[in-house]
PDB file of N, CA and C and ligand atoms in Angstrom:
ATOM      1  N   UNK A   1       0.835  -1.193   0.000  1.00  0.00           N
ATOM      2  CA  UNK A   1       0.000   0.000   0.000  1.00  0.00           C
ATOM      3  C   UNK A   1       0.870   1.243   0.000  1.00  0.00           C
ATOM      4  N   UNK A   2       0.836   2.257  -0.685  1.00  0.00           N
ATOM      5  CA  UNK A   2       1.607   3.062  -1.471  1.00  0.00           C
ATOM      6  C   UNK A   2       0.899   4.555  -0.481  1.00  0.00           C
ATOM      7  N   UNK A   3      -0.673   4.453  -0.604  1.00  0.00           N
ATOM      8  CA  UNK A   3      -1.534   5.367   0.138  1.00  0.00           C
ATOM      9  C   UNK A   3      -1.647   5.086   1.212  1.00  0.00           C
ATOM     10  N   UNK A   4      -1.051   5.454   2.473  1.00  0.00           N
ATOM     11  CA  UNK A   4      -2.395   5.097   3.293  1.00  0.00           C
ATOM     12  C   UNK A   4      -3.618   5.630   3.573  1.00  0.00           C
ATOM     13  N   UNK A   5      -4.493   5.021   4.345  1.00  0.00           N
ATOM     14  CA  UNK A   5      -5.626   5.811   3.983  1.00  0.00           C
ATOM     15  C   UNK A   5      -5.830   7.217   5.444  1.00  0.00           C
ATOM     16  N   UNK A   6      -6.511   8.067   5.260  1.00  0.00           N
ATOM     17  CA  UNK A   6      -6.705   8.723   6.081  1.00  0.00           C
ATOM     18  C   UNK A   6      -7.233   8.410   7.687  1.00  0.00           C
ATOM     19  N   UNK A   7      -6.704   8.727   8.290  1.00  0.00           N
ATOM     20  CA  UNK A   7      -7.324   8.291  10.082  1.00  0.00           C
ATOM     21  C   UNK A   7      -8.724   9.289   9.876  1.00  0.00           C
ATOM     22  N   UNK A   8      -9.006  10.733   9.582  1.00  0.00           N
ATOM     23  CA  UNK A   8     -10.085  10.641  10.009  1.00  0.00           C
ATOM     24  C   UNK A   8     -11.204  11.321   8.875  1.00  0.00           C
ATOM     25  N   UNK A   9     -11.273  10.069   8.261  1.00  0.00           N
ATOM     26  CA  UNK A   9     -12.048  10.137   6.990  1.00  0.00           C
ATOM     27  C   UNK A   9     -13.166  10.806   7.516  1.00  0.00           C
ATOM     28  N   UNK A  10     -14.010  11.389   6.620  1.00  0.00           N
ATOM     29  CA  UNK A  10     -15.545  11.966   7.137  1.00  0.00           C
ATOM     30  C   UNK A  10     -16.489  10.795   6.635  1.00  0.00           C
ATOM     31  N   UNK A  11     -16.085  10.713   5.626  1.00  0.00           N
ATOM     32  CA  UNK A  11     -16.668   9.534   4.678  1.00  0.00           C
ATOM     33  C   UNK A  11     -16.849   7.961   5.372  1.00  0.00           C
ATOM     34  N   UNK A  12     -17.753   7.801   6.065  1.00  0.00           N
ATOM     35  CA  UNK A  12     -18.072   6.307   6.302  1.00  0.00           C
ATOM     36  C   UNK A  12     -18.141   5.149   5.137  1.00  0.00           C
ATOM     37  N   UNK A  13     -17.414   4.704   5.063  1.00  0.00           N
ATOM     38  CA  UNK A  13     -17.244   3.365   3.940  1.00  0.00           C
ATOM     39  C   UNK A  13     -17.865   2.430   4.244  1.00  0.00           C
ATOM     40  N   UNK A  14     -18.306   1.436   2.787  1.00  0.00           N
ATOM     41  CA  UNK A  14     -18.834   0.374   3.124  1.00  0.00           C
ATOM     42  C   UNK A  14     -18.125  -0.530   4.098  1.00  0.00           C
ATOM     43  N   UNK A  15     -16.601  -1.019   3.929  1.00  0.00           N
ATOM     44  CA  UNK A  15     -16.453  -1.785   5.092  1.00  0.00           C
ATOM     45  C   UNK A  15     -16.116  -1.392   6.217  1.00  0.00           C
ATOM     46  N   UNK A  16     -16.676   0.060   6.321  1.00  0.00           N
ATOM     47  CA  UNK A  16     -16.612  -0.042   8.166  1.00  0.00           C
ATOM     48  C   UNK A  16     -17.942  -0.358   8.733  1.00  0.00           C
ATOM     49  N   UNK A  17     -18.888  -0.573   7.795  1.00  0.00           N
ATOM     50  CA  UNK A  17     -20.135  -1.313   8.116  1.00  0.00           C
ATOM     51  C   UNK A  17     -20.282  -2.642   8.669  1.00  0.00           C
ATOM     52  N   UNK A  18     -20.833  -2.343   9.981  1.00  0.00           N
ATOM     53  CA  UNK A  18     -20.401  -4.278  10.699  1.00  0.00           C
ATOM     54  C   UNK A  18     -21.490  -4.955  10.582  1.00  0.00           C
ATOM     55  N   UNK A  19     -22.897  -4.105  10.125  1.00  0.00           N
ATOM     56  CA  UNK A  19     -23.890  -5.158   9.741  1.00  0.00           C
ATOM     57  C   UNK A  19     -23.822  -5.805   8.534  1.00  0.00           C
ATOM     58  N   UNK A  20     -25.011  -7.047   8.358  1.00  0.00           N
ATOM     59  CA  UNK A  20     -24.562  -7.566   7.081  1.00  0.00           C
ATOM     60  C   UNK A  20     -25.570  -7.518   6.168  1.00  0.00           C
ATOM     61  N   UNK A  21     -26.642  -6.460   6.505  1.00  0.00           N
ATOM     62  CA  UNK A  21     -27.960  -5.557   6.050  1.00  0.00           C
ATOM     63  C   UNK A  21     -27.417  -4.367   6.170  1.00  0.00           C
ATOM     64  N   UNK A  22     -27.949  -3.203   5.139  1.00  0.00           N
ATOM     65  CA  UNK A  22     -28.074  -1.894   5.254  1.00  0.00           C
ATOM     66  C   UNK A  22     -29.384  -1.207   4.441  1.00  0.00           C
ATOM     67  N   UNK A  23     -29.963  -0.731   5.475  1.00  0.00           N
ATOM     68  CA  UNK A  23     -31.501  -0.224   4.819  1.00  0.00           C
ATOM     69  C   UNK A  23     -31.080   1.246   4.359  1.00  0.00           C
ATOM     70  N   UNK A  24     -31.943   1.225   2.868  1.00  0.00           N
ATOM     71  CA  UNK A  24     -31.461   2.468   2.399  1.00  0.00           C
ATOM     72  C   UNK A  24     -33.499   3.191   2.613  1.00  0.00           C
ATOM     73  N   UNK A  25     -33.388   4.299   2.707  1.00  0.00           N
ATOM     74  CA  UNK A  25     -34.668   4.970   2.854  1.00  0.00           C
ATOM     75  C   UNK A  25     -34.578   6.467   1.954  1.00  0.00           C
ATOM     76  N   UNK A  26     -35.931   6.786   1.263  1.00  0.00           N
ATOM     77  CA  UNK A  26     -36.270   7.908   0.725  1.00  0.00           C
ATOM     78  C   UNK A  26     -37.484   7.808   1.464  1.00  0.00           C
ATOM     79  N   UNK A  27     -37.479   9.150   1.976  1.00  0.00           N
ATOM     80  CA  UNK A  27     -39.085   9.359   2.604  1.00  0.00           C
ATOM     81  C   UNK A  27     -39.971   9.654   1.661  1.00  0.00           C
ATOM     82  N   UNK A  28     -39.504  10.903   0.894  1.00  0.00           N
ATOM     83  CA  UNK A  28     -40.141  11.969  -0.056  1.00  0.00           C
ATOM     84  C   UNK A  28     -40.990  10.857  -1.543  1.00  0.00           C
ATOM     85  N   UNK A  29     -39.996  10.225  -1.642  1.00  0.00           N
ATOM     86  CA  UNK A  29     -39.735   9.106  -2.572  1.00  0.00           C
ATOM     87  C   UNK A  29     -40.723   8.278  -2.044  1.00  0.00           C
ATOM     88  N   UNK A  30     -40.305   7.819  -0.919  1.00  0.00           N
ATOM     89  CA  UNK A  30     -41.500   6.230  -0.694  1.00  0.00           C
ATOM     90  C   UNK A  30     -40.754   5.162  -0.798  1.00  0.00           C
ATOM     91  N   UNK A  31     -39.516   5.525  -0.453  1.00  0.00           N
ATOM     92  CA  UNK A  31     -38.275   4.381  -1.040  1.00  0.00           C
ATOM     93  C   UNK A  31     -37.856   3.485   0.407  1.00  0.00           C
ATOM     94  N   UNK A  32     -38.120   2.454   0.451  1.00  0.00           N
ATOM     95  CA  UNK A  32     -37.304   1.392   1.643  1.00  0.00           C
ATOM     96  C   UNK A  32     -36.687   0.213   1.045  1.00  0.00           C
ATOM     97  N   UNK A  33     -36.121  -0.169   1.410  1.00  0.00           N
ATOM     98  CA  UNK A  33     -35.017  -1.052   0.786  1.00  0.00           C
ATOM     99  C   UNK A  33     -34.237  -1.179   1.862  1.00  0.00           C
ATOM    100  N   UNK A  34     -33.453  -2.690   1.916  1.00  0.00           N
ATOM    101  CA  UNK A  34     -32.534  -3.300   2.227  1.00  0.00           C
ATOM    102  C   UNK A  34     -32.003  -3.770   1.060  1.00  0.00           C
ATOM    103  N   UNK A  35     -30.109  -3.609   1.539  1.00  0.00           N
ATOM    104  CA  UNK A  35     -29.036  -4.359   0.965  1.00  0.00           C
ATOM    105  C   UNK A  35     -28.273  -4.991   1.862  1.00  0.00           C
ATOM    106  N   UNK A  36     -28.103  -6.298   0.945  1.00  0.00           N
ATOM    107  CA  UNK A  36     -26.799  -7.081   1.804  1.00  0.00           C
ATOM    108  C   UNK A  36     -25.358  -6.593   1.370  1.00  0.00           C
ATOM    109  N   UNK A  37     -24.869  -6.381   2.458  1.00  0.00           N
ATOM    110  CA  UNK A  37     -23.486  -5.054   2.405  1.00  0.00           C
ATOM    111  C   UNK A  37     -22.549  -6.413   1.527  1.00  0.00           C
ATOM    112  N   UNK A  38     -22.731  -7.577   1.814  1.00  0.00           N
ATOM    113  CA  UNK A  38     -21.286  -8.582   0.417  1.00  0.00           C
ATOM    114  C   UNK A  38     -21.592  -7.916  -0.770  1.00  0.00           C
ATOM    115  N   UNK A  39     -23.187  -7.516  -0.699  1.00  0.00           N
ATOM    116  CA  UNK A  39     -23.691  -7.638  -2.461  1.00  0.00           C
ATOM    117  C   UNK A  39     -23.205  -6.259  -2.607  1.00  0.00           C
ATOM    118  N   UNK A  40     -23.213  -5.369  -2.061  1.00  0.00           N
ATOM    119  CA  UNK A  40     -22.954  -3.784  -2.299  1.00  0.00           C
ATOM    120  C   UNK A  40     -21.428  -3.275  -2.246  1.00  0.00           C
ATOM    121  N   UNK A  41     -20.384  -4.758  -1.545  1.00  0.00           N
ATOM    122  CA  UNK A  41     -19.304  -4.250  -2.113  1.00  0.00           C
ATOM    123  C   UNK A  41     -18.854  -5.227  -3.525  1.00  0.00           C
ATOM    124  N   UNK A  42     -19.496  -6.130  -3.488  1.00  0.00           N
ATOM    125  CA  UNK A  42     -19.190  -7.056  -4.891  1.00  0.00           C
ATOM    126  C   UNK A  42     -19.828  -5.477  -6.327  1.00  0.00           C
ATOM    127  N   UNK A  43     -20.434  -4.731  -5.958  1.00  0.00           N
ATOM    128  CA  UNK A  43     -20.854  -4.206  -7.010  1.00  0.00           C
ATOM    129  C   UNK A  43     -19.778  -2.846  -6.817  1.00  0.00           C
ATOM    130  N   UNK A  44     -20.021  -2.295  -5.496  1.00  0.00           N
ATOM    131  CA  UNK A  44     -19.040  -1.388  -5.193  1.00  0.00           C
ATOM    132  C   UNK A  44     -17.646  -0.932  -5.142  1.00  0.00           C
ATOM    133  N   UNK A  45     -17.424  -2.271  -4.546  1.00  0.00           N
ATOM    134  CA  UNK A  45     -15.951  -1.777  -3.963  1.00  0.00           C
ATOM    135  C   UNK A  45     -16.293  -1.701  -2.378  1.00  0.00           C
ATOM    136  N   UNK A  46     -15.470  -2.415  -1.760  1.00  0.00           N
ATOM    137  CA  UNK A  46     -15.812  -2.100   0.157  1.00  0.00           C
ATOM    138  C   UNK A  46     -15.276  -0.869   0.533  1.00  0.00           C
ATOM    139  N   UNK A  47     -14.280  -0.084  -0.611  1.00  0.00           N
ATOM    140  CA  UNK A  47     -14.132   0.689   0.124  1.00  0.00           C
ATOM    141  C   UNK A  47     -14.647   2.518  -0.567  1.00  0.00           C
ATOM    142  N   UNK A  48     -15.811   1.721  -0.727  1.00  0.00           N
ATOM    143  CA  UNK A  48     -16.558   2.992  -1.606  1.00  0.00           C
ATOM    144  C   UNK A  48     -17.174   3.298  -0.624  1.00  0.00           C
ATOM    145  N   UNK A  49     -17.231   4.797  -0.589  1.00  0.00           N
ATOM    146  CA  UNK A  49     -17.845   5.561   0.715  1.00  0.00           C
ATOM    147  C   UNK A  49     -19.586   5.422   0.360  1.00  0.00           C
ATOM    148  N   UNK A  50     -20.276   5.616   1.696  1.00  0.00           N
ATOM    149  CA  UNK A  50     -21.300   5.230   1.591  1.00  0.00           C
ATOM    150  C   UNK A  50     -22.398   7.081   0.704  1.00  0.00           C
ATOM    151  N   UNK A  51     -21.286   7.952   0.908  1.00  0.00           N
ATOM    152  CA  UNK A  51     -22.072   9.120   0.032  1.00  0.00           C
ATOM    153  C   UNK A  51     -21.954   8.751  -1.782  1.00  0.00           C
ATOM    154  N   UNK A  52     -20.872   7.778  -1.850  1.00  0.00           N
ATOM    155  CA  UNK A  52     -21.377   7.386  -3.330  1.00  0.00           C
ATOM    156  C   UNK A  52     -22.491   6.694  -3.922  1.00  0.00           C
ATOM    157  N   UNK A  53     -22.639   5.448  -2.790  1.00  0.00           N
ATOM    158  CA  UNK A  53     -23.270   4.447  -2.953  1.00  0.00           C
ATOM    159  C   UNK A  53     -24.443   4.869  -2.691  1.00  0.00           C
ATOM    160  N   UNK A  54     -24.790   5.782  -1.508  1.00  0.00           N
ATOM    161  CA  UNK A  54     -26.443   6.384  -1.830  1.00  0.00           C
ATOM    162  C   UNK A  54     -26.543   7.231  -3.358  1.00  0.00           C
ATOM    163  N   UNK A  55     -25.584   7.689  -3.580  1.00  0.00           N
ATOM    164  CA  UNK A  55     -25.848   8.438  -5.086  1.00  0.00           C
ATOM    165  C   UNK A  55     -26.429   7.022  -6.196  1.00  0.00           C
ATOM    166  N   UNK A  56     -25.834   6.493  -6.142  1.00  0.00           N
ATOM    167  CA  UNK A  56     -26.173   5.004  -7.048  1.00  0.00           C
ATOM    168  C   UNK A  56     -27.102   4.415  -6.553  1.00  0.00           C
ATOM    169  N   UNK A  57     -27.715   4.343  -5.555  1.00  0.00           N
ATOM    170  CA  UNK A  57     -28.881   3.389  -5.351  1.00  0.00           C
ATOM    171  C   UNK A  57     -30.255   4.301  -6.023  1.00  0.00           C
ATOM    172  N   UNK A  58     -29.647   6.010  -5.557  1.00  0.00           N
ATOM    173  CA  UNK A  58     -30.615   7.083  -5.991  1.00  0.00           C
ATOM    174  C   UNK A  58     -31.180   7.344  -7.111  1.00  0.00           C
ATOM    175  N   UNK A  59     -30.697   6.728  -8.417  1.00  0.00           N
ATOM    176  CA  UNK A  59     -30.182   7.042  -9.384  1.00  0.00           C
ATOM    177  C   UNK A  59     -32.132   6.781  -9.579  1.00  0.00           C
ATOM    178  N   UNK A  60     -31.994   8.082 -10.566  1.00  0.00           N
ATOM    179  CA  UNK A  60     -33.517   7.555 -10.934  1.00  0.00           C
ATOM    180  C   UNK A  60     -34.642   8.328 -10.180  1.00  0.00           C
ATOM    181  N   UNK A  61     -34.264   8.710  -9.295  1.00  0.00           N
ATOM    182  CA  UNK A  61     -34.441   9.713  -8.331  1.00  0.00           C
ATOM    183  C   UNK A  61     -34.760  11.166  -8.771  1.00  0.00           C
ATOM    184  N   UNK A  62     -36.333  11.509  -8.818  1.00  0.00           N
ATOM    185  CA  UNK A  62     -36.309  12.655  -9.810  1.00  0.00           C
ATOM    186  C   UNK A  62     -35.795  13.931  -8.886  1.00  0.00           C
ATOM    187  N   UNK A  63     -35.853  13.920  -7.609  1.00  0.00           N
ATOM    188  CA  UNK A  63     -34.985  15.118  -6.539  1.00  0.00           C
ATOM    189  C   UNK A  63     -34.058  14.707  -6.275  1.00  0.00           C
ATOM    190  N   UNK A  64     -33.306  14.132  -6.788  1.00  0.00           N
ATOM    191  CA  UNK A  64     -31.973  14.249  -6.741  1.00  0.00           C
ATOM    192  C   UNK A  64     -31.323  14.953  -7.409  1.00  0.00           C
ATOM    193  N   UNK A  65     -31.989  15.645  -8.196  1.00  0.00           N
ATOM    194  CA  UNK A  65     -30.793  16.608  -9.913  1.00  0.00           C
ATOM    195  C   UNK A  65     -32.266  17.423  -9.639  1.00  0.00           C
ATOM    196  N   UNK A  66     -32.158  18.800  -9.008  1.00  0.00           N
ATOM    197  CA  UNK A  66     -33.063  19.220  -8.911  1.00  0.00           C
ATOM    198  C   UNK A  66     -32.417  21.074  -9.369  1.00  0.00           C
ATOM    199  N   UNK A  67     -33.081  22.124  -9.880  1.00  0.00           N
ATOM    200  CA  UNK A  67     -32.766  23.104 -10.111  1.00  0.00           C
ATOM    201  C   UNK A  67     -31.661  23.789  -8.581  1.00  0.00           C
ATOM    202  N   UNK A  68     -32.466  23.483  -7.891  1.00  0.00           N
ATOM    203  CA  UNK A  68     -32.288  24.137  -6.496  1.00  0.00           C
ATOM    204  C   UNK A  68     -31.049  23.041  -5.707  1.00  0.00           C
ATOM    205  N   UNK A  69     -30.941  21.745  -6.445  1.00  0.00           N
ATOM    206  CA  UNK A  69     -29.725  21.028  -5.936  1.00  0.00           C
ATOM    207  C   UNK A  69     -30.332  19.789  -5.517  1.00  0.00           C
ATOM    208  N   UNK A  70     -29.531  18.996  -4.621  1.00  0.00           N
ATOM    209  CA  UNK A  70     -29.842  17.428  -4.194  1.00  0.00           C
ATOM    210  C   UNK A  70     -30.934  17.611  -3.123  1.00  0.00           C
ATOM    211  N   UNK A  71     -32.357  17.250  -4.005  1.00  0.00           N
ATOM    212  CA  UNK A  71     -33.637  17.295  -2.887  1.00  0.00           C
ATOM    213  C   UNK A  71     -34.115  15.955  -2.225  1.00  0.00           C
ATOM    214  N   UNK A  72     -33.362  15.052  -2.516  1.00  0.00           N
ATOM    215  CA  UNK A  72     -33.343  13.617  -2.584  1.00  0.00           C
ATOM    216  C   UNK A  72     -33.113  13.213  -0.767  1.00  0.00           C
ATOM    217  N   UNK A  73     -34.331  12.579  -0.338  1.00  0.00           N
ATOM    218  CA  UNK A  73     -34.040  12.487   0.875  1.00  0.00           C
ATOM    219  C   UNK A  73     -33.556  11.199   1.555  1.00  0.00           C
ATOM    220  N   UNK A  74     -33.036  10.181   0.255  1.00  0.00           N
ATOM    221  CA  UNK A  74     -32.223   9.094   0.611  1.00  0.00           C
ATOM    222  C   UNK A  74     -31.285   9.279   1.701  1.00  0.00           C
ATOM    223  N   UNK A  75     -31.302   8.000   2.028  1.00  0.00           N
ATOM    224  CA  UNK A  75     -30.169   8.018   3.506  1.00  0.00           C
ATOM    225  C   UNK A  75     -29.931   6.472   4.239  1.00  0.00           C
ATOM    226  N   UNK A  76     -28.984   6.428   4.591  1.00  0.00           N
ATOM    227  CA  UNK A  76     -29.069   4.901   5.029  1.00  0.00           C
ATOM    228  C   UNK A  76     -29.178   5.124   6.993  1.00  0.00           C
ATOM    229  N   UNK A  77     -30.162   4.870   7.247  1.00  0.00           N
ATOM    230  CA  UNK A  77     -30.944   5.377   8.759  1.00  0.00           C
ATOM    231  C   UNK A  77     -29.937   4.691   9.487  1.00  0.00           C
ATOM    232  N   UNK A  78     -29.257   3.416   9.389  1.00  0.00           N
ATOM    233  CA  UNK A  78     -28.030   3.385  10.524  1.00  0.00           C
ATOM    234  C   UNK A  78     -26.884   3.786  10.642  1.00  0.00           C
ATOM    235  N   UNK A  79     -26.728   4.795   9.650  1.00  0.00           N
ATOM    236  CA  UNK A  79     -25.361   5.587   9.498  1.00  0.00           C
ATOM    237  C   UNK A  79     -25.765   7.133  10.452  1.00  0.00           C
ATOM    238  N   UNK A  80     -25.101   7.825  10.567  1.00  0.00           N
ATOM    239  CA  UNK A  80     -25.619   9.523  11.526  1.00  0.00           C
ATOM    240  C   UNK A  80     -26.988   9.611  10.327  1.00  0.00           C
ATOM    241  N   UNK A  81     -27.526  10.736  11.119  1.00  0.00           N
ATOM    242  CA  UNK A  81     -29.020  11.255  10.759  1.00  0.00           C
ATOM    243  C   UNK A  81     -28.778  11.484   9.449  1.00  0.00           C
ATOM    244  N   UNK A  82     -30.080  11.412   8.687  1.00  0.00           N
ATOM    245  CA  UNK A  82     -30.065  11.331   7.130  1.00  0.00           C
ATOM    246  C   UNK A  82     -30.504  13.266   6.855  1.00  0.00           C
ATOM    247  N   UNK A  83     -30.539  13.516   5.514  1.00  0.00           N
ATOM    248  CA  UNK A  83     -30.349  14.850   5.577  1.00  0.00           C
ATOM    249  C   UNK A  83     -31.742  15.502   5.910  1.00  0.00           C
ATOM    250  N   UNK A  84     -33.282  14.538   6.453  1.00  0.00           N
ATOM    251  CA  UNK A  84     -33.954  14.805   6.807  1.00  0.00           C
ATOM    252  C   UNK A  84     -33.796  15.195   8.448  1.00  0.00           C
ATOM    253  N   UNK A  85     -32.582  15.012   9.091  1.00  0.00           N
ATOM    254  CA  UNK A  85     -32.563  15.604  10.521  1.00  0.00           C
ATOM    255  C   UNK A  85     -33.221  14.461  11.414  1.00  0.00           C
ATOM    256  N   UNK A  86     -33.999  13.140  10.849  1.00  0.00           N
ATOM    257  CA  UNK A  86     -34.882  12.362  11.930  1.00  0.00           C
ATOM    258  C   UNK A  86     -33.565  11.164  12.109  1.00  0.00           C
TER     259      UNK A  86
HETATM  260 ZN1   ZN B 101     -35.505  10.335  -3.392  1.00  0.00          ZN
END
């Protein structure tokens, strides 16, 4: 390893995730979902931060690309508070 990685990333990554579920939620949307975190780094990368990987699950997401910016209220509820504040 050539990089190391940063001690204090802001970015929570998939493998610092110790469950082996991660529920992704859009309120606005109507969106609930679970992923199994093997399957999300087999597609990902484990060490893809989890602000990418909500961008990609989002995708499709008509407030997410919004005039006014990211209205998209995706969030994965066991990571800190989602950008709805609950
Ligand atoms: Zn949404």
């Amino acid at each position: 390893m050539s990089r190391p990685e940063p001690v204090n990333d802001p970015n929570p990554r998939l493998r610092d995730h110790r469950e082996p579920i991660i529920e992704f939620i859009c309120r606005p949307c109507d969106r609930h979902s679970s992923f199994e975190c093997k399957l999300l780094a087999k597609a990902f990368g484990a060490s893809m931060t989890f602000a990418v990987i909500r961008q990609r699950l989002a995708m499709g997401c008509e407030r997410m690309q919004t005039p006014g910016g990211d209205k998209c209220g995706a969030h994965f509820p066991c990571l800190a508070e989602g950008p709805d504040g609950s």
